[in-house]
Amino acid sequence: MEIGIDSFAAILPDPATGRRPSATERMADLIGEIETADRVGLDVFGIGEHHRAEFLDSAPAIILAAAAARTQKIRLTSAVTVISAADPVRVFQEFATLDLIAKGRAEIVVGRGSFIEAFPLFGLDTRAYDDLLAENLDLLLKLGETTNITWEGRFRPPLQGQGVFPRPHQARLPVWLGVGGTPNSFARAGGLGLPLMIAIIGGDFERFRPLVDLYRQAGIRAGHDPATLKVGVHAMGFVGETDAAARDAFYPGWSHLTTTIGRERGWSAPSRQQFDMMAGPGGAFLIGAPKTVAAKMLHADKVLGGISRITFQMSTASLDTSAMKRSIELLGTEVAPIIRAARKQQGD
């Protein structure tokens, strides 16, 4: 099982002082966090894509390229690229360039995203939300197969044999499909034979098993090797010295951001009791001391029928960079060895 971190480059007030770091400070801290993840042996670091004041990740490929120049082994990916609102040719060029800088460590996780700000920003109609995803994903995948492409769709001018450059360092850029809870999205990923990245940001892991089964069944029906149908999980996560310390560290930033977004969407403000339930044994938050977090990861692996990758969404913790780096260190030096030893014992 690969273990990593996803960040939305959240820029939130310090829960103790109320001070909000400058965008320049936060970006420098983020690059430092990626360097720490590389140093402690984590497998992957992802940067999301949002177009909101709370996040600095509107251009993830640029952040990842900066990180590529300062890291050695860690794989670098989007989390997710909002492909419905992007030009697939440009996305391919950006991540192919990243792959050259990283010498073969780039990946792309594509999806629709959970916010719609990109659509009016780039002059797109939200009513074509899913059609744009299907068409743009089709073009992106074809760009990975051929340099000079002939292609036609509904939403962009056709391509008539133009060359798309540069080509990546890898023979083919890995593309994952990021999904939420929509059955059609799981079936689409299976039908295309793409690895699946599930955003599980609440509830429990068990409720996603039928959807994972749907993904695997769709993949087998489409003729794909079951061994290639990889499942990843993106979840809220934070590792502390103790369960209580981890929860206390993560809750203020999570509450601030969830309340802000919930106000826009008509949700009630979250409570500490709700948070503690999701961080508890039955919830999907991977928050706690190393042994607690490792046990929940292995539980998720079991109930979902095998996970290839788990990434922790840590950036809503609203902590100073030293505390964030310490959590990353604990994930790499204490949690990861437990997981790797357990998987080795299972024969994986």
CSV table of N, CA and C in Angstrom, one decimal, residues 55-191:
chain,number,residue,atom,x,y,z
A,55,PHE,N,-7.7,28.7,-0.5
A,55,PHE,CA,-6.7,27.8,-1.0
A,55,PHE,C,-5.8,28.5,-2.0
A,56,LEU,N,-4.5,28.0,-2.1
A,56,LEU,CA,-3.5,28.6,-3.0
A,56,LEU,C,-3.2,27.6,-4.1
A,57,ASP,N,-4.0,26.7,-4.5
A,57,ASP,CA,-3.7,25.6,-5.4
A,57,ASP,C,-4.4,25.7,-6.7
A,58,SER,N,-4.5,26.9,-7.2
A,58,SER,CA,-5.2,27.1,-8.5
A,58,SER,C,-4.3,26.6,-9.7
A,59,ALA,N,-3.0,26.5,-9.5
A,59,ALA,CA,-2.0,26.0,-10.5
A,59,ALA,C,-1.2,24.9,-9.9
A,60,PRO,N,-1.8,23.7,-9.7
A,60,PRO,CA,-1.0,22.7,-9.0
A,60,PRO,C,0.2,22.2,-9.7
A,61,ALA,N,0.3,22.2,-11.0
A,61,ALA,CA,1.5,21.7,-11.7
A,61,ALA,C,2.7,22.6,-11.4
A,62,ILE,N,2.5,23.9,-11.2
A,62,ILE,CA,3.6,24.8,-10.9
A,62,ILE,C,4.1,24.5,-9.5
A,63,ILE,N,3.2,24.3,-8.5
A,63,ILE,CA,3.7,23.9,-7.2
A,63,ILE,C,4.4,22.6,-7.2
A,64,LEU,N,3.9,21.6,-7.9
A,64,LEU,CA,4.5,20.3,-8.0
A,64,LEU,C,5.9,20.4,-8.7
A,65,ALA,N,6.0,21.3,-9.7
A,65,ALA,CA,7.3,21.4,-10.4
A,65,ALA,C,8.4,22.0,-9.4
A,66,ALA,N,7.9,23.0,-8.6
A,66,ALA,CA,8.9,23.5,-7.6
A,66,ALA,C,9.3,22.4,-6.6
A,67,ALA,N,8.3,21.6,-6.2
A,67,ALA,CA,8.7,20.5,-5.3
A,67,ALA,C,9.6,19.4,-6.0
A,68,ALA,N,9.3,19.2,-7.3
A,68,ALA,CA,10.1,18.2,-8.0
A,68,ALA,C,11.6,18.6,-8.0
A,69,ALA,N,11.9,19.9,-8.0
A,69,ALA,CA,13.3,20.3,-8.1
A,69,ALA,C,14.0,20.1,-6.7
A,70,ARG,N,13.2,19.9,-5.7
A,70,ARG,CA,13.7,19.8,-4.3
A,70,ARG,C,13.5,18.4,-3.6
A,71,THR,N,13.0,17.5,-4.4
A,71,THR,CA,12.8,16.1,-3.9
A,71,THR,C,13.5,15.1,-4.8
A,72,GLN,N,13.5,13.8,-4.3
A,72,GLN,CA,14.3,12.8,-5.0
A,72,GLN,C,13.4,11.6,-5.4
A,73,LYS,N,12.6,11.1,-4.5
A,73,LYS,CA,11.9,9.9,-4.8
A,73,LYS,C,10.4,10.0,-4.8
A,74,ILE,N,9.8,10.9,-4.1
A,74,ILE,CA,8.3,10.9,-3.9
A,74,ILE,C,7.6,11.2,-5.2
A,75,ARG,N,6.5,10.5,-5.5
A,75,ARG,CA,5.7,10.7,-6.7
A,75,ARG,C,4.9,12.0,-6.4
A,76,LEU,N,4.7,12.7,-7.5
A,76,LEU,CA,4.0,14.0,-7.4
A,76,LEU,C,2.8,14.0,-8.3
A,77,THR,N,1.6,14.3,-7.7
A,77,THR,CA,0.4,14.2,-8.5
A,77,THR,C,-0.6,15.3,-8.2
A,78,SER,N,-1.5,15.5,-9.1
A,78,SER,CA,-2.7,16.4,-8.8
A,78,SER,C,-3.7,15.7,-7.9
A,79,ALA,N,-4.6,16.5,-7.2
A,79,ALA,CA,-5.5,15.8,-6.3
A,79,ALA,C,-6.7,16.7,-6.1
A,80,VAL,N,-7.6,16.9,-7.0
A,80,VAL,CA,-7.6,16.4,-8.4
A,80,VAL,C,-7.5,17.6,-9.3
A,81,THR,N,-7.1,17.3,-10.6
A,81,THR,CA,-7.2,18.2,-11.7
A,81,THR,C,-8.6,18.3,-12.1
A,82,VAL,N,-9.3,19.5,-12.2
A,82,VAL,CA,-10.7,19.6,-12.5
A,82,VAL,C,-10.7,19.5,-14.1
A,83,ILE,N,-10.7,18.3,-14.6
A,83,ILE,CA,-10.6,18.1,-16.0
A,83,ILE,C,-11.8,18.6,-16.8
A,84,SER,N,-13.0,18.7,-16.1
A,84,SER,CA,-14.2,19.3,-16.8
A,84,SER,C,-14.0,20.7,-17.2
A,85,ALA,N,-13.1,21.4,-16.5
A,85,ALA,CA,-13.0,22.9,-16.7
A,85,ALA,C,-11.6,23.2,-17.2
A,86,ALA,N,-10.9,22.2,-17.8
A,86,ALA,CA,-9.5,22.4,-18.3
A,86,ALA,C,-9.4,22.0,-19.7
A,87,ASP,N,-8.4,22.6,-20.4
A,87,ASP,CA,-8.0,22.1,-21.7
A,87,ASP,C,-7.1,20.9,-21.6
A,88,PRO,N,-7.6,19.7,-22.1
A,88,PRO,CA,-6.7,18.5,-21.9
A,88,PRO,C,-5.4,18.6,-22.5
A,89,VAL,N,-5.2,19.4,-23.6
A,89,VAL,CA,-3.9,19.5,-24.2
A,89,VAL,C,-3.0,20.2,-23.3
A,90,ARG,N,-3.5,21.3,-22.7
A,90,ARG,CA,-2.7,22.1,-21.8
A,90,ARG,C,-2.3,21.3,-20.5
A,91,VAL,N,-3.3,20.5,-20.0
A,91,VAL,CA,-3.0,19.7,-18.8
A,91,VAL,C,-1.9,18.7,-19.1
A,92,PHE,N,-2.0,18.0,-20.3
A,92,PHE,CA,-1.0,17.0,-20.7
A,92,PHE,C,0.3,17.7,-20.8
A,93,GLN,N,0.4,18.9,-21.4
A,93,GLN,CA,1.7,19.5,-21.6
A,93,GLN,C,2.3,19.9,-20.2
A,94,GLU,N,1.5,20.4,-19.3
A,94,GLU,CA,2.0,20.8,-18.0
A,94,GLU,C,2.5,19.6,-17.2
A,95,PHE,N,1.8,18.5,-17.2
A,95,PHE,CA,2.2,17.3,-16.4
A,95,PHE,C,3.3,16.6,-17.1
A,96,ALA,N,3.4,16.6,-18.5
A,96,ALA,CA,4.5,16.0,-19.2
A,96,ALA,C,5.8,16.8,-18.8
A,97,THR,N,5.7,18.1,-18.7
A,97,THR,CA,6.8,19.0,-18.3
A,97,THR,C,7.2,18.7,-16.9
A,98,LEU,N,6.2,18.6,-16.0
A,98,LEU,CA,6.5,18.2,-14.6
A,98,LEU,C,7.2,16.8,-14.6
A,99,ASP,N,6.8,15.9,-15.4
A,99,ASP,CA,7.4,14.6,-15.4
A,99,ASP,C,8.9,14.6,-15.9
A,100,LEU,N,9.2,15.5,-16.8
A,100,LEU,CA,10.6,15.7,-17.2
A,100,LEU,C,11.4,16.3,-16.0
A,101,ILE,N,10.9,17.2,-15.3
A,101,ILE,CA,11.6,17.8,-14.2
A,101,ILE,C,11.8,16.8,-13.1
A,102,ALA,N,10.7,16.0,-12.8
A,102,ALA,CA,10.8,15.0,-11.8
A,102,ALA,C,11.4,13.7,-12.2
A,103,LYS,N,11.8,13.6,-13.4
A,103,LYS,CA,12.4,12.3,-14.0
A,103,LYS,C,11.5,11.1,-13.8
A,104,GLY,N,10.3,11.3,-14.1
A,104,GLY,CA,9.4,10.1,-14.2
A,104,GLY,C,8.5,9.9,-12.9
A,105,ARG,N,8.3,11.0,-12.1
A,105,ARG,CA,7.6,10.8,-10.9
A,105,ARG,C,6.2,11.5,-10.9
A,106,ALA,N,5.8,12.0,-12.0
A,106,ALA,CA,4.5,12.7,-12.1
A,106,ALA,C,3.3,11.8,-12.4
A,107,GLU,N,2.2,12.2,-11.8
A,107,GLU,CA,0.9,11.5,-12.1
A,107,GLU,C,-0.2,12.6,-12.2
A,108,ILE,N,-1.3,12.1,-12.6
A,108,ILE,CA,-2.5,13.0,-12.7
A,108,ILE,C,-3.7,12.3,-12.1
A,109,VAL,N,-4.4,12.9,-11.1
A,109,VAL,CA,-5.7,12.4,-10.7
A,109,VAL,C,-6.7,13.4,-11.2
A,110,VAL,N,-7.6,13.0,-12.1
A,110,VAL,CA,-8.6,13.9,-12.7
A,110,VAL,C,-10.0,13.6,-12.1
A,111,GLY,N,-10.8,14.6,-12.2
A,111,GLY,CA,-12.2,14.5,-11.7
A,111,GLY,C,-13.0,15.8,-11.9
A,112,ARG,N,-14.2,15.8,-11.4
A,112,ARG,CA,-15.0,17.0,-11.5
A,112,ARG,C,-14.8,18.0,-10.4
A,113,GLY,N,-14.2,17.5,-9.3
A,113,GLY,CA,-14.0,18.4,-8.2
A,113,GLY,C,-15.3,18.6,-7.4
A,114,SER,N,-15.2,19.2,-6.2
A,114,SER,CA,-16.4,19.4,-5.4
A,114,SER,C,-16.9,20.9,-5.4
A,115,PHE,N,-16.2,21.7,-6.1
A,115,PHE,CA,-16.6,23.1,-6.2
A,115,PHE,C,-16.8,23.5,-7.7
A,116,ILE,N,-17.6,24.5,-8.0
A,116,ILE,CA,-17.9,24.9,-9.3
A,116,ILE,C,-17.3,26.2,-9.8
A,117,GLU,N,-16.5,26.8,-8.9
A,117,GLU,CA,-16.0,28.2,-9.3
A,117,GLU,C,-15.2,28.2,-10.6
A,118,ALA,N,-14.6,27.1,-11.0
A,118,ALA,CA,-13.8,27.1,-12.2
A,118,ALA,C,-14.7,27.3,-13.5
A,119,PHE,N,-15.9,26.9,-13.4
A,119,PHE,CA,-16.8,26.9,-14.6
A,119,PHE,C,-17.1,28.3,-15.0
A,120,PRO,N,-17.6,29.2,-14.2
A,120,PRO,CA,-17.8,30.6,-14.6
A,120,PRO,C,-16.5,31.3,-14.9
A,121,LEU,N,-15.5,30.9,-14.1
A,121,LEU,CA,-14.2,31.6,-14.2
A,121,LEU,C,-13.6,31.4,-15.7
A,122,PHE,N,-13.8,30.2,-16.2
A,122,PHE,CA,-13.3,29.9,-17.5
A,122,PHE,C,-14.4,29.9,-18.6
A,123,GLY,N,-15.6,30.5,-18.3
A,123,GLY,CA,-16.6,30.7,-19.3
A,123,GLY,C,-17.3,29.4,-19.7
A,124,LEU,N,-17.5,28.5,-18.8
A,124,LEU,CA,-18.1,27.2,-19.1
A,124,LEU,C,-19.4,27.0,-18.4
A,125,ASP,N,-20.3,26.2,-19.0
A,125,ASP,CA,-21.7,26.0,-18.6
A,125,ASP,C,-21.7,24.8,-17.6
A,126,THR,N,-22.1,25.1,-16.4
A,126,THR,CA,-22.2,24.0,-15.4
A,126,THR,C,-23.2,22.9,-15.8
A,127,ARG,N,-24.1,23.2,-16.7
A,127,ARG,CA,-25.1,22.2,-17.2
A,127,ARG,C,-24.4,21.1,-18.0
A,128,ALA,N,-23.2,21.4,-18.5
A,128,ALA,CA,-22.4,20.4,-19.3
A,128,ALA,C,-21.4,19.8,-18.4
A,129,TYR,N,-21.5,19.8,-17.1
A,129,TYR,CA,-20.6,19.3,-16.1
A,129,TYR,C,-20.0,18.0,-16.4
A,130,ASP,N,-20.9,17.0,-16.6
A,130,ASP,CA,-20.5,15.6,-16.8
A,130,ASP,C,-20.1,15.4,-18.3
A,131,ASP,N,-20.7,16.0,-19.2
A,131,ASP,CA,-20.3,15.8,-20.6
A,131,ASP,C,-18.9,16.4,-20.9
A,132,LEU,N,-18.6,17.5,-20.2
A,132,LEU,CA,-17.2,18.0,-20.3
A,132,LEU,C,-16.2,17.0,-19.8
A,133,LEU,N,-16.5,16.4,-18.6
A,133,LEU,CA,-15.6,15.5,-18.0
A,133,LEU,C,-15.3,14.3,-19.0
A,134,ALA,N,-16.4,13.7,-19.5
A,134,ALA,CA,-16.2,12.6,-20.4
A,134,ALA,C,-15.4,12.9,-21.6
A,135,GLU,N,-15.7,14.0,-22.2
A,135,GLU,CA,-15.0,14.4,-23.5
A,135,GLU,C,-13.6,14.8,-23.2
A,136,ASN,N,-13.3,15.6,-22.2
A,136,ASN,CA,-12.0,16.0,-21.9
A,136,ASN,C,-11.1,14.8,-21.4
A,137,LEU,N,-11.7,13.9,-20.6
A,137,LEU,CA,-10.9,12.7,-20.2
A,137,LEU,C,-10.6,11.9,-21.4
A,138,ASP,N,-11.5,11.7,-22.3
A,138,ASP,CA,-11.2,10.9,-23.5
A,138,ASP,C,-10.0,11.5,-24.3
A,139,LEU,N,-10.0,12.8,-24.4
A,139,LEU,CA,-8.9,13.4,-25.1
A,139,LEU,C,-7.6,13.3,-24.4
A,140,LEU,N,-7.6,13.5,-23.1
A,140,LEU,CA,-6.4,13.4,-22.2
A,140,LEU,C,-5.8,12.0,-22.4
A,141,LEU,N,-6.6,11.0,-22.3
A,141,LEU,CA,-6.1,9.6,-22.4
A,141,LEU,C,-5.5,9.3,-23.8
A,142,LYS,N,-6.2,9.9,-24.8
A,142,LYS,CA,-5.6,9.7,-26.2
A,142,LYS,C,-4.3,10.4,-26.4
A,143,LEU,N,-4.1,11.5,-25.7
A,143,LEU,CA,-2.9,12.3,-25.8
A,143,LEU,C,-1.7,11.4,-25.2
A,144,GLY,N,-2.0,10.6,-24.3
A,144,GLY,CA,-1.0,9.7,-23.7
A,144,GLY,C,-0.6,8.6,-24.7
A,145,GLU,N,-1.4,8.3,-25.7
A,145,GLU,CA,-1.1,7.2,-26.6
A,145,GLU,C,-0.4,7.6,-27.9
A,146,THR,N,-0.5,8.9,-28.3
A,146,THR,CA,0.0,9.3,-29.5
A,146,THR,C,0.5,10.8,-29.5
A,147,THR,N,1.6,11.0,-30.3
A,147,THR,CA,2.1,12.4,-30.3
A,147,THR,C,1.3,13.3,-31.2
A,148,ASN,N,1.0,12.8,-32.4
A,148,ASN,CA,0.3,13.5,-33.4
A,148,ASN,C,-1.2,13.0,-33.4
A,149,ILE,N,-2.1,13.8,-33.0
A,149,ILE,CA,-3.4,13.3,-32.7
A,149,ILE,C,-4.5,13.9,-33.7
A,150,THR,N,-5.4,13.1,-34.1
A,150,THR,CA,-6.6,13.5,-34.8
A,150,THR,C,-7.8,13.2,-33.9
A,151,TRP,N,-8.5,14.2,-33.6
A,151,TRP,CA,-9.6,14.0,-32.6
A,151,TRP,C,-10.6,15.1,-32.8
A,152,GLU,N,-11.9,14.8,-32.5
A,152,GLU,CA,-13.0,15.8,-32.6
A,152,GLU,C,-14.0,15.5,-31.5
A,153,GLY,N,-14.5,16.6,-30.9
A,153,GLY,CA,-15.5,16.6,-29.9
A,153,GLY,C,-16.5,17.7,-30.0
A,154,ARG,N,-17.3,17.9,-29.0
A,154,ARG,CA,-18.3,19.0,-29.0
A,154,ARG,C,-17.8,20.3,-28.5
A,155,PHE,N,-16.9,20.3,-27.6
A,155,PHE,CA,-16.6,21.5,-26.8
A,155,PHE,C,-15.3,22.2,-27.1
A,156,ARG,N,-14.5,21.7,-27.9
A,156,ARG,CA,-13.3,22.4,-28.3
A,156,ARG,C,-13.0,22.2,-29.8
A,157,PRO,N,-12.2,23.0,-30.4
A,157,PRO,CA,-11.9,22.8,-31.9
A,157,PRO,C,-11.2,21.4,-32.1
A,158,PRO,N,-11.4,20.8,-33.2
A,158,PRO,CA,-10.8,19.5,-33.5
A,158,PRO,C,-9.3,19.6,-33.6
A,159,LEU,N,-8.7,18.5,-33.4
A,159,LEU,CA,-7.2,18.3,-33.6
A,159,LEU,C,-7.1,17.5,-34.9
A,160,GLN,N,-6.2,18.0,-35.8
A,160,GLN,CA,-6.1,17.4,-37.1
A,160,GLN,C,-4.6,17.0,-37.4
A,161,GLY,N,-4.1,16.2,-36.5
A,161,GLY,CA,-2.8,15.7,-36.7
A,161,GLY,C,-1.7,16.5,-36.1
A,162,GLN,N,-2.0,17.5,-35.3
A,162,GLN,CA,-1.0,18.4,-34.6
A,162,GLN,C,-0.2,17.5,-33.6
A,163,GLY,N,1.0,17.9,-33.4
A,163,GLY,CA,1.9,17.3,-32.4
A,163,GLY,C,1.7,18.0,-31.1
A,164,VAL,N,1.6,17.2,-30.0
A,164,VAL,CA,1.5,17.7,-28.7
A,164,VAL,C,2.8,17.4,-27.9
A,165,PHE,N,3.5,18.5,-27.5
A,165,PHE,CA,4.8,18.4,-26.9
A,165,PHE,C,4.8,19.2,-25.6
A,166,PRO,N,5.8,18.9,-24.7
A,166,PRO,CA,6.7,17.8,-24.8
A,166,PRO,C,6.1,16.4,-24.4
A,167,ARG,N,6.8,15.4,-24.7
A,167,ARG,CA,6.4,14.0,-24.3
A,167,ARG,C,7.0,13.8,-22.9
A,168,PRO,N,6.3,13.0,-22.0
A,168,PRO,CA,6.8,12.8,-20.7
A,168,PRO,C,8.0,11.9,-20.6
A,169,HIS,N,8.7,11.9,-19.5
A,169,HIS,CA,9.8,11.0,-19.2
A,169,HIS,C,9.3,9.6,-19.2
A,170,GLN,N,8.2,9.3,-18.5
A,170,GLN,CA,7.6,8.0,-18.5
A,170,GLN,C,7.0,7.6,-19.9
A,171,ALA,N,7.0,6.3,-20.2
A,171,ALA,CA,6.4,5.9,-21.4
A,171,ALA,C,4.9,6.4,-21.5
A,172,ARG,N,4.3,6.5,-20.4
A,172,ARG,CA,2.9,6.9,-20.3
A,172,ARG,C,2.6,7.5,-18.9
A,173,LEU,N,2.0,8.7,-18.9
A,173,LEU,CA,1.7,9.4,-17.7
A,173,LEU,C,0.6,8.6,-17.0
A,174,PRO,N,0.7,8.2,-15.7
A,174,PRO,CA,-0.4,7.6,-15.0
A,174,PRO,C,-1.5,8.6,-14.8
A,175,VAL,N,-2.7,8.1,-15.1
A,175,VAL,CA,-3.9,8.9,-14.9
A,175,VAL,C,-4.9,8.1,-14.0
A,176,TRP,N,-5.3,8.7,-12.8
A,176,TRP,CA,-6.3,8.1,-12.0
A,176,TRP,C,-7.5,8.9,-12.1
A,177,LEU,N,-8.7,8.3,-11.8
A,177,LEU,CA,-10.0,9.0,-11.8
A,177,LEU,C,-10.4,9.2,-10.4
A,178,GLY,N,-10.5,10.5,-10.0
A,178,GLY,CA,-11.0,10.8,-8.7
A,178,GLY,C,-12.5,10.9,-8.6
A,179,VAL,N,-13.1,10.2,-7.6
A,179,VAL,CA,-14.6,10.1,-7.5
A,179,VAL,C,-15.0,10.4,-6.1
A,180,GLY,N,-16.3,10.8,-6.0
A,180,GLY,CA,-16.9,11.0,-4.7
A,180,GLY,C,-17.8,9.8,-4.4
A,181,GLY,N,-19.2,10.0,-4.5
A,181,GLY,CA,-20.1,8.9,-4.2
A,181,GLY,C,-21.1,8.6,-5.3
A,182,THR,N,-20.7,9.0,-6.5
A,182,THR,CA,-21.7,8.8,-7.7
A,182,THR,C,-21.4,7.4,-8.3
A,183,PRO,N,-22.4,6.5,-8.4
A,183,PRO,CA,-22.1,5.2,-9.0
A,183,PRO,C,-21.6,5.3,-10.4
A,184,ASN,N,-22.1,6.2,-11.2
A,184,ASN,CA,-21.7,6.3,-12.6
A,184,ASN,C,-20.2,6.6,-12.7
A,185,SER,N,-19.7,7.4,-11.7
A,185,SER,CA,-18.2,7.7,-11.8
A,185,SER,C,-17.4,6.4,-11.5
A,186,PHE,N,-17.9,5.6,-10.6
A,186,PHE,CA,-17.1,4.3,-10.3
A,186,PHE,C,-17.2,3.4,-11.5
A,187,ALA,N,-18.4,3.3,-12.1
A,187,ALA,CA,-18.5,2.5,-13.3
A,187,ALA,C,-17.7,3.0,-14.5
A,188,ARG,N,-17.6,4.3,-14.6
A,188,ARG,CA,-16.8,4.9,-15.7
A,188,ARG,C,-15.3,4.5,-15.5
A,189,ALA,N,-14.8,4.7,-14.3
A,189,ALA,CA,-13.4,4.4,-14.0
A,189,ALA,C,-13.1,2.9,-14.4
A,190,GLY,N,-14.0,2.0,-14.0
A,190,GLY,CA,-13.8,0.6,-14.2
A,190,GLY,C,-13.9,0.3,-15.7
A,191,GLY,N,-14.8,0.9,-16.4
A,191,GLY,CA,-14.9,0.7,-17.9
A,191,GLY,C,-13.7,1.1,-18.6
